[in-house]
Structures are given as structure tokens and as C-alpha cells.
């Protein structure tokens, strides 16, 4: 399964960006999808995740209320709309796919754990200037 993230760029604080992640997965709708980010010198951290049908979404506290994750299974694409961007949002953003076979999405908070994800995109850089 290949993931291709796009949409990164430079923006001023307070601005918006929209990231997209397309996949080659034949059964895209069977994957939970996540967004993670990694700032220079820091560990990769969870940003957002969305369930197979898009019914459930989860966010880190740092982006809750500002970012929105969505997906279009027909287009095999997951999106991350980022609003009210801050300089601390500067990072390389990665999309990831989780072949989650559990009946309850994100049970035990697994969707927050990068180790649960099976496939990763190459990352797209978001730079927010203050």
C-alpha cells in the first residue's frame, strides 16, 4: 500500500492549509487513517485519526478545534484541514494507514499510537511563520 501526502507549504500564523493523502490500497475503506507530524528535533506525534467510514474522528489536544480530518472512500483520500495555524504547527506531516481489524475503532486508544500503523506516506512539510 502506497500513501502520497500533498498540500504542505508555507503560511503565516492564523492562516489555513489543507493536506491530502491518496492511497493505492484496494480496500481503502478497511483502513483507519491517521495524521502524524514531526517537528525538527522532536519525536513524531499524533495529530488526528479517522475511522473506516469517517464516523469517528480523534484529535490531539494541541489541534482540537483547529484541525479537521475527513475522508472520501470513493477517492481513496484522507484530508486534514488546518485552520488558525500557529508557529508550533510547523512540522513534516505524515499520513498513515492502520489495518485495524478490531470491531471498535480506536479501542484502547490504538489510533493514537504510531506503532499501530502499517503503512506511511512520505510526509509533506508545513511551515508556519509568525
mmCIF file with all atom_site columns, C-alpha atoms in Angstrom:
data_model
loop_
_atom_site.group_PDB
_atom_site.id
_atom_site.type_symbol
_atom_site.label_atom_id
_atom_site.label_alt_id
_atom_site.label_comp_id
_atom_site.label_asym_id
_atom_site.label_entity_id
_atom_site.label_seq_id
_atom_site.pdbx_PDB_ins_code
_atom_site.Cartn_x
_atom_site.Cartn_y
_atom_site.Cartn_z
_atom_site.occupancy
_atom_site.B_iso_or_equiv
_atom_site.pdbx_formal_charge
_atom_site.auth_seq_id
_atom_site.auth_comp_id
_atom_site.auth_asym_id
_atom_site.auth_atom_id
_atom_site.pdbx_PDB_model_num
ATOM 1   C CA . UNK A 1 1   ? 0.000   0.000  0.000  1.00 0.00 ? 1   UNK A CA 1
ATOM 2   C CA . UNK A 1 2   ? 1.420   3.357  -1.017 1.00 0.00 ? 2   UNK A CA 1
ATOM 3   C CA . UNK A 1 3   ? 0.407   6.654  0.516  1.00 0.00 ? 3   UNK A CA 1
ATOM 4   C CA . UNK A 1 4   ? 1.055   10.024 -1.068 1.00 0.00 ? 4   UNK A CA 1
ATOM 5   C CA . UNK A 1 5   ? 0.680   13.141 1.041  1.00 0.00 ? 5   UNK A CA 1
ATOM 6   C CA . UNK A 1 6   ? 0.458   16.589 -0.501 1.00 0.00 ? 6   UNK A CA 1
ATOM 7   C CA . UNK A 1 7   ? -0.651  20.123 0.234  1.00 0.00 ? 7   UNK A CA 1
ATOM 8   C CA . UNK A 1 8   ? 2.111   21.309 2.510  1.00 0.00 ? 8   UNK A CA 1
ATOM 9   C CA . UNK A 1 9   ? 3.636   24.737 2.164  1.00 0.00 ? 9   UNK A CA 1
ATOM 10  C CA . UNK A 1 10  ? 4.384   27.971 3.935  1.00 0.00 ? 10  UNK A CA 1
ATOM 11  C CA . UNK A 1 11  ? 1.746   30.082 5.576  1.00 0.00 ? 11  UNK A CA 1
ATOM 12  C CA . UNK A 1 12  ? 1.577   32.885 8.096  1.00 0.00 ? 12  UNK A CA 1
ATOM 13  C CA . UNK A 1 13  ? 0.266   32.320 11.566 1.00 0.00 ? 13  UNK A CA 1
ATOM 14  C CA . UNK A 1 14  ? -3.500  32.395 11.611 1.00 0.00 ? 14  UNK A CA 1
ATOM 15  C CA . UNK A 1 15  ? -3.723  31.046 8.105  1.00 0.00 ? 15  UNK A CA 1
ATOM 16  C CA . UNK A 1 16  ? -5.017  27.746 6.764  1.00 0.00 ? 16  UNK A CA 1
ATOM 17  C CA . UNK A 1 17  ? -3.748  24.806 4.777  1.00 0.00 ? 17  UNK A CA 1
ATOM 18  C CA . UNK A 1 18  ? -5.368  21.634 3.559  1.00 0.00 ? 18  UNK A CA 1
ATOM 19  C CA . UNK A 1 19  ? -3.433  18.405 3.303  1.00 0.00 ? 19  UNK A CA 1
ATOM 20  C CA . UNK A 1 20  ? -4.442  15.415 1.223  1.00 0.00 ? 20  UNK A CA 1
ATOM 21  C CA . UNK A 1 21  ? -3.301  11.827 1.286  1.00 0.00 ? 21  UNK A CA 1
ATOM 22  C CA . UNK A 1 22  ? -4.143  9.452  -1.507 1.00 0.00 ? 22  UNK A CA 1
ATOM 23  C CA . UNK A 1 23  ? -3.567  5.725  -1.409 1.00 0.00 ? 23  UNK A CA 1
ATOM 24  C CA . UNK A 1 24  ? -3.200  2.776  -3.696 1.00 0.00 ? 24  UNK A CA 1
ATOM 25  C CA . UNK A 1 25  ? -4.999  0.484  -1.240 1.00 0.00 ? 25  UNK A CA 1
ATOM 26  C CA . UNK A 1 26  ? -7.632  -1.618 -2.964 1.00 0.00 ? 26  UNK A CA 1
ATOM 27  C CA . UNK A 1 27  ? -9.711  -1.745 0.198  1.00 0.00 ? 27  UNK A CA 1
ATOM 28  C CA . UNK A 1 28  ? -9.161  1.782  1.444  1.00 0.00 ? 28  UNK A CA 1
ATOM 29  C CA . UNK A 1 29  ? -12.382 1.721  3.449  1.00 0.00 ? 29  UNK A CA 1
ATOM 30  C CA . UNK A 1 30  ? -10.985 -1.044 5.651  1.00 0.00 ? 30  UNK A CA 1
ATOM 31  C CA . UNK A 1 31  ? -8.147  1.150  6.921  1.00 0.00 ? 31  UNK A CA 1
ATOM 32  C CA . UNK A 1 32  ? -8.254  3.541  9.792  1.00 0.00 ? 32  UNK A CA 1
ATOM 33  C CA . UNK A 1 33  ? -6.276  6.610  8.744  1.00 0.00 ? 33  UNK A CA 1
ATOM 34  C CA . UNK A 1 34  ? -4.094  8.838  10.840 1.00 0.00 ? 34  UNK A CA 1
ATOM 35  C CA . UNK A 1 35  ? -2.105  12.033 10.560 1.00 0.00 ? 35  UNK A CA 1
ATOM 36  C CA . UNK A 1 36  ? 1.093   12.490 12.490 1.00 0.00 ? 36  UNK A CA 1
ATOM 37  C CA . UNK A 1 37  ? 3.722   15.203 12.490 1.00 0.00 ? 37  UNK A CA 1
ATOM 38  C CA . UNK A 1 38  ? 7.349   15.567 13.353 1.00 0.00 ? 38  UNK A CA 1
ATOM 39  C CA . UNK A 1 39  ? 8.983   18.866 14.157 1.00 0.00 ? 39  UNK A CA 1
ATOM 40  C CA . UNK A 1 40  ? 12.763  19.308 13.920 1.00 0.00 ? 40  UNK A CA 1
ATOM 41  C CA . UNK A 1 41  ? 14.471  17.638 16.848 1.00 0.00 ? 41  UNK A CA 1
ATOM 42  C CA . UNK A 1 42  ? 11.253  16.155 18.172 1.00 0.00 ? 42  UNK A CA 1
ATOM 43  C CA . UNK A 1 43  ? 9.558   12.793 18.076 1.00 0.00 ? 43  UNK A CA 1
ATOM 44  C CA . UNK A 1 44  ? 6.737   12.042 15.710 1.00 0.00 ? 44  UNK A CA 1
ATOM 45  C CA . UNK A 1 45  ? 3.423   12.802 17.363 1.00 0.00 ? 45  UNK A CA 1
ATOM 46  C CA . UNK A 1 46  ? -0.214  12.043 16.794 1.00 0.00 ? 46  UNK A CA 1
ATOM 47  C CA . UNK A 1 47  ? -2.366  14.738 15.198 1.00 0.00 ? 47  UNK A CA 1
ATOM 48  C CA . UNK A 1 48  ? -5.651  13.181 14.117 1.00 0.00 ? 48  UNK A CA 1
ATOM 49  C CA . UNK A 1 49  ? -7.272  9.910  13.136 1.00 0.00 ? 49  UNK A CA 1
ATOM 50  C CA . UNK A 1 50  ? -10.446 8.889  11.391 1.00 0.00 ? 50  UNK A CA 1
ATOM 51  C CA . UNK A 1 51  ? -12.369 5.637  11.335 1.00 0.00 ? 51  UNK A CA 1
ATOM 52  C CA . UNK A 1 52  ? -13.080 3.455  8.320  1.00 0.00 ? 52  UNK A CA 1
ATOM 53  C CA . UNK A 1 53  ? -16.302 5.193  7.308  1.00 0.00 ? 53  UNK A CA 1
ATOM 54  C CA . UNK A 1 54  ? -15.425 8.579  8.726  1.00 0.00 ? 54  UNK A CA 1
ATOM 55  C CA . UNK A 1 55  ? -17.950 8.304  11.522 1.00 0.00 ? 55  UNK A CA 1
ATOM 56  C CA . UNK A 1 56  ? -15.391 8.820  14.265 1.00 0.00 ? 56  UNK A CA 1
ATOM 57  C CA . UNK A 1 57  ? -12.504 11.258 14.476 1.00 0.00 ? 57  UNK A CA 1
ATOM 58  C CA . UNK A 1 58  ? -9.905  11.825 17.144 1.00 0.00 ? 58  UNK A CA 1
ATOM 59  C CA . UNK A 1 59  ? -7.560  14.743 17.688 1.00 0.00 ? 59  UNK A CA 1
ATOM 60  C CA . UNK A 1 60  ? -4.627  15.656 19.836 1.00 0.00 ? 60  UNK A CA 1
ATOM 61  C CA . UNK A 1 61  ? -5.360  18.345 22.370 1.00 0.00 ? 61  UNK A CA 1
ATOM 62  C CA . UNK A 1 62  ? -2.979  20.712 20.615 1.00 0.00 ? 62  UNK A CA 1
ATOM 63  C CA . UNK A 1 63  ? -5.033  20.774 17.395 1.00 0.00 ? 63  UNK A CA 1
ATOM 64  C CA . UNK A 1 64  ? -8.546  20.120 18.651 1.00 0.00 ? 64  UNK A CA 1
ATOM 65  C CA . UNK A 1 65  ? -10.902 22.805 17.446 1.00 0.00 ? 65  UNK A CA 1
ATOM 66  C CA . UNK A 1 66  ? -8.492  23.998 14.755 1.00 0.00 ? 66  UNK A CA 1
ATOM 67  C CA . UNK A 1 67  ? -7.920  20.931 12.572 1.00 0.00 ? 67  UNK A CA 1
ATOM 68  C CA . UNK A 1 68  ? -10.456 18.670 10.935 1.00 0.00 ? 68  UNK A CA 1
ATOM 69  C CA . UNK A 1 69  ? -9.846  15.237 9.455  1.00 0.00 ? 69  UNK A CA 1
ATOM 70  C CA . UNK A 1 70  ? -12.119 13.754 6.808  1.00 0.00 ? 70  UNK A CA 1
ATOM 71  C CA . UNK A 1 71  ? -12.046 11.078 4.152  1.00 0.00 ? 71  UNK A CA 1
ATOM 72  C CA . UNK A 1 72  ? -13.569 10.210 0.806  1.00 0.00 ? 72  UNK A CA 1
ATOM 73  C CA . UNK A 1 73  ? -13.506 6.463  0.356  1.00 0.00 ? 73  UNK A CA 1
ATOM 74  C CA . UNK A 1 74  ? -14.573 6.699  -3.279 1.00 0.00 ? 74  UNK A CA 1
ATOM 75  C CA . UNK A 1 75  ? -11.489 8.813  -3.989 1.00 0.00 ? 75  UNK A CA 1
ATOM 76  C CA . UNK A 1 76  ? -9.310  6.807  -1.584 1.00 0.00 ? 76  UNK A CA 1
ATOM 77  C CA . UNK A 1 77  ? -8.246  10.047 0.009  1.00 0.00 ? 77  UNK A CA 1
ATOM 78  C CA . UNK A 1 78  ? -7.993  11.388 3.527  1.00 0.00 ? 78  UNK A CA 1
ATOM 79  C CA . UNK A 1 79  ? -7.802  15.101 4.258  1.00 0.00 ? 79  UNK A CA 1
ATOM 80  C CA . UNK A 1 80  ? -6.552  17.306 7.042  1.00 0.00 ? 80  UNK A CA 1
ATOM 81  C CA . UNK A 1 81  ? -7.937  20.829 7.099  1.00 0.00 ? 81  UNK A CA 1
ATOM 82  C CA . UNK A 1 82  ? -5.742  23.017 9.266  1.00 0.00 ? 82  UNK A CA 1
ATOM 83  C CA . UNK A 1 83  ? -7.042  26.385 10.422 1.00 0.00 ? 83  UNK A CA 1
ATOM 84  C CA . UNK A 1 84  ? -5.729  29.041 12.783 1.00 0.00 ? 84  UNK A CA 1
ATOM 85  C CA . UNK A 1 85  ? -2.234  27.740 12.264 1.00 0.00 ? 85  UNK A CA 1
ATOM 86  C CA . UNK A 1 86  ? 0.433   28.528 14.810 1.00 0.00 ? 86  UNK A CA 1
ATOM 87  C CA . UNK A 1 87  ? 4.197   28.536 14.544 1.00 0.00 ? 87  UNK A CA 1
ATOM 88  C CA . UNK A 1 88  ? 4.279   25.421 16.721 1.00 0.00 ? 88  UNK A CA 1
ATOM 89  C CA . UNK A 1 89  ? 2.368   23.569 13.997 1.00 0.00 ? 89  UNK A CA 1
ATOM 90  C CA . UNK A 1 90  ? 5.494   23.709 11.841 1.00 0.00 ? 90  UNK A CA 1
ATOM 91  C CA . UNK A 1 91  ? 6.479   20.119 11.068 1.00 0.00 ? 91  UNK A CA 1
ATOM 92  C CA . UNK A 1 92  ? 6.567   17.415 8.461  1.00 0.00 ? 92  UNK A CA 1
ATOM 93  C CA . UNK A 1 93  ? 3.108   15.899 8.331  1.00 0.00 ? 93  UNK A CA 1
ATOM 94  C CA . UNK A 1 94  ? 2.651   12.202 7.615  1.00 0.00 ? 94  UNK A CA 1
ATOM 95  C CA . UNK A 1 95  ? -0.413  10.210 6.781  1.00 0.00 ? 95  UNK A CA 1
ATOM 96  C CA . UNK A 1 96  ? -0.618  6.597  7.845  1.00 0.00 ? 96  UNK A CA 1
ATOM 97  C CA . UNK A 1 97  ? -2.908  3.627  7.361  1.00 0.00 ? 97  UNK A CA 1
ATOM 98  C CA . UNK A 1 98  ? -3.909  1.150  10.044 1.00 0.00 ? 98  UNK A CA 1
ATOM 99  C CA . UNK A 1 99  ? -5.278  -2.220 9.024  1.00 0.00 ? 99  UNK A CA 1
ATOM 100 C CA . UNK A 1 100 ? -7.375  -2.239 12.130 1.00 0.00 ? 100 UNK A CA 1
ATOM 101 C CA . UNK A 1 101 ? -9.384  -5.439 12.347 1.00 0.00 ? 101 UNK A CA 1
ATOM 102 C CA . UNK A 1 102 ? -10.837 -4.755 15.778 1.00 0.00 ? 102 UNK A CA 1
ATOM 103 C CA . UNK A 1 103 ? -14.616 -4.301 15.855 1.00 0.00 ? 103 UNK A CA 1
ATOM 104 C CA . UNK A 1 104 ? -14.443 -0.985 17.701 1.00 0.00 ? 104 UNK A CA 1
ATOM 105 C CA . UNK A 1 105 ? -12.378 1.737  16.093 1.00 0.00 ? 105 UNK A CA 1
ATOM 106 C CA . UNK A 1 106 ? -9.582  3.157  18.221 1.00 0.00 ? 106 UNK A CA 1
ATOM 107 C CA . UNK A 1 107 ? -10.316 0.741  21.024 1.00 0.00 ? 107 UNK A CA 1
ATOM 108 C CA . UNK A 1 108 ? -7.777  1.200  23.777 1.00 0.00 ? 108 UNK A CA 1
ATOM 109 C CA . UNK A 1 109 ? -6.653  4.421  22.073 1.00 0.00 ? 109 UNK A CA 1
ATOM 110 C CA . UNK A 1 110 ? -4.712  2.447  19.496 1.00 0.00 ? 110 UNK A CA 1
ATOM 111 C CA . UNK A 1 111 ? -5.317  5.083  16.833 1.00 0.00 ? 111 UNK A CA 1
ATOM 112 C CA . UNK A 1 112 ? -3.106  7.476  18.793 1.00 0.00 ? 112 UNK A CA 1
ATOM 113 C CA . UNK A 1 113 ? -0.162  5.071  18.676 1.00 0.00 ? 113 UNK A CA 1
ATOM 114 C CA . UNK A 1 114 ? 2.113   5.372  15.653 1.00 0.00 ? 114 UNK A CA 1
ATOM 115 C CA . UNK A 1 115 ? 3.286   1.798  16.184 1.00 0.00 ? 115 UNK A CA 1
ATOM 116 C CA . UNK A 1 116 ? -0.180  0.530  15.280 1.00 0.00 ? 116 UNK A CA 1
ATOM 117 C CA . UNK A 1 117 ? 0.019   1.897  11.752 1.00 0.00 ? 117 UNK A CA 1
ATOM 118 C CA . UNK A 1 118 ? 1.042   -0.405 8.940  1.00 0.00 ? 118 UNK A CA 1
ATOM 119 C CA . UNK A 1 119 ? 1.799   1.999  6.117  1.00 0.00 ? 119 UNK A CA 1
ATOM 120 C CA . UNK A 1 120 ? 3.203   5.522  5.951  1.00 0.00 ? 120 UNK A CA 1
ATOM 121 C CA . UNK A 1 121 ? 3.378   8.262  3.387  1.00 0.00 ? 121 UNK A CA 1
ATOM 122 C CA . UNK A 1 122 ? 6.499   10.244 2.646  1.00 0.00 ? 122 UNK A CA 1
ATOM 123 C CA . UNK A 1 123 ? 5.492   13.375 4.538  1.00 0.00 ? 123 UNK A CA 1
ATOM 124 C CA . UNK A 1 124 ? 4.758   16.915 3.493  1.00 0.00 ? 124 UNK A CA 1
ATOM 125 C CA . UNK A 1 125 ? 6.322   19.975 5.096  1.00 0.00 ? 125 UNK A CA 1
ATOM 126 C CA . UNK A 1 126 ? 4.180   22.644 6.721  1.00 0.00 ? 126 UNK A CA 1
ATOM 127 C CA . UNK A 1 127 ? 5.918   25.850 7.757  1.00 0.00 ? 127 UNK A CA 1
ATOM 128 C CA . UNK A 1 128 ? 4.047   28.458 9.770  1.00 0.00 ? 128 UNK A CA 1
ATOM 129 C CA . UNK A 1 129 ? 5.718   31.808 10.213 1.00 0.00 ? 129 UNK A CA 1
ATOM 130 C CA . UNK A 1 130 ? 4.779   34.192 12.975 1.00 0.00 ? 130 UNK A CA 1
#
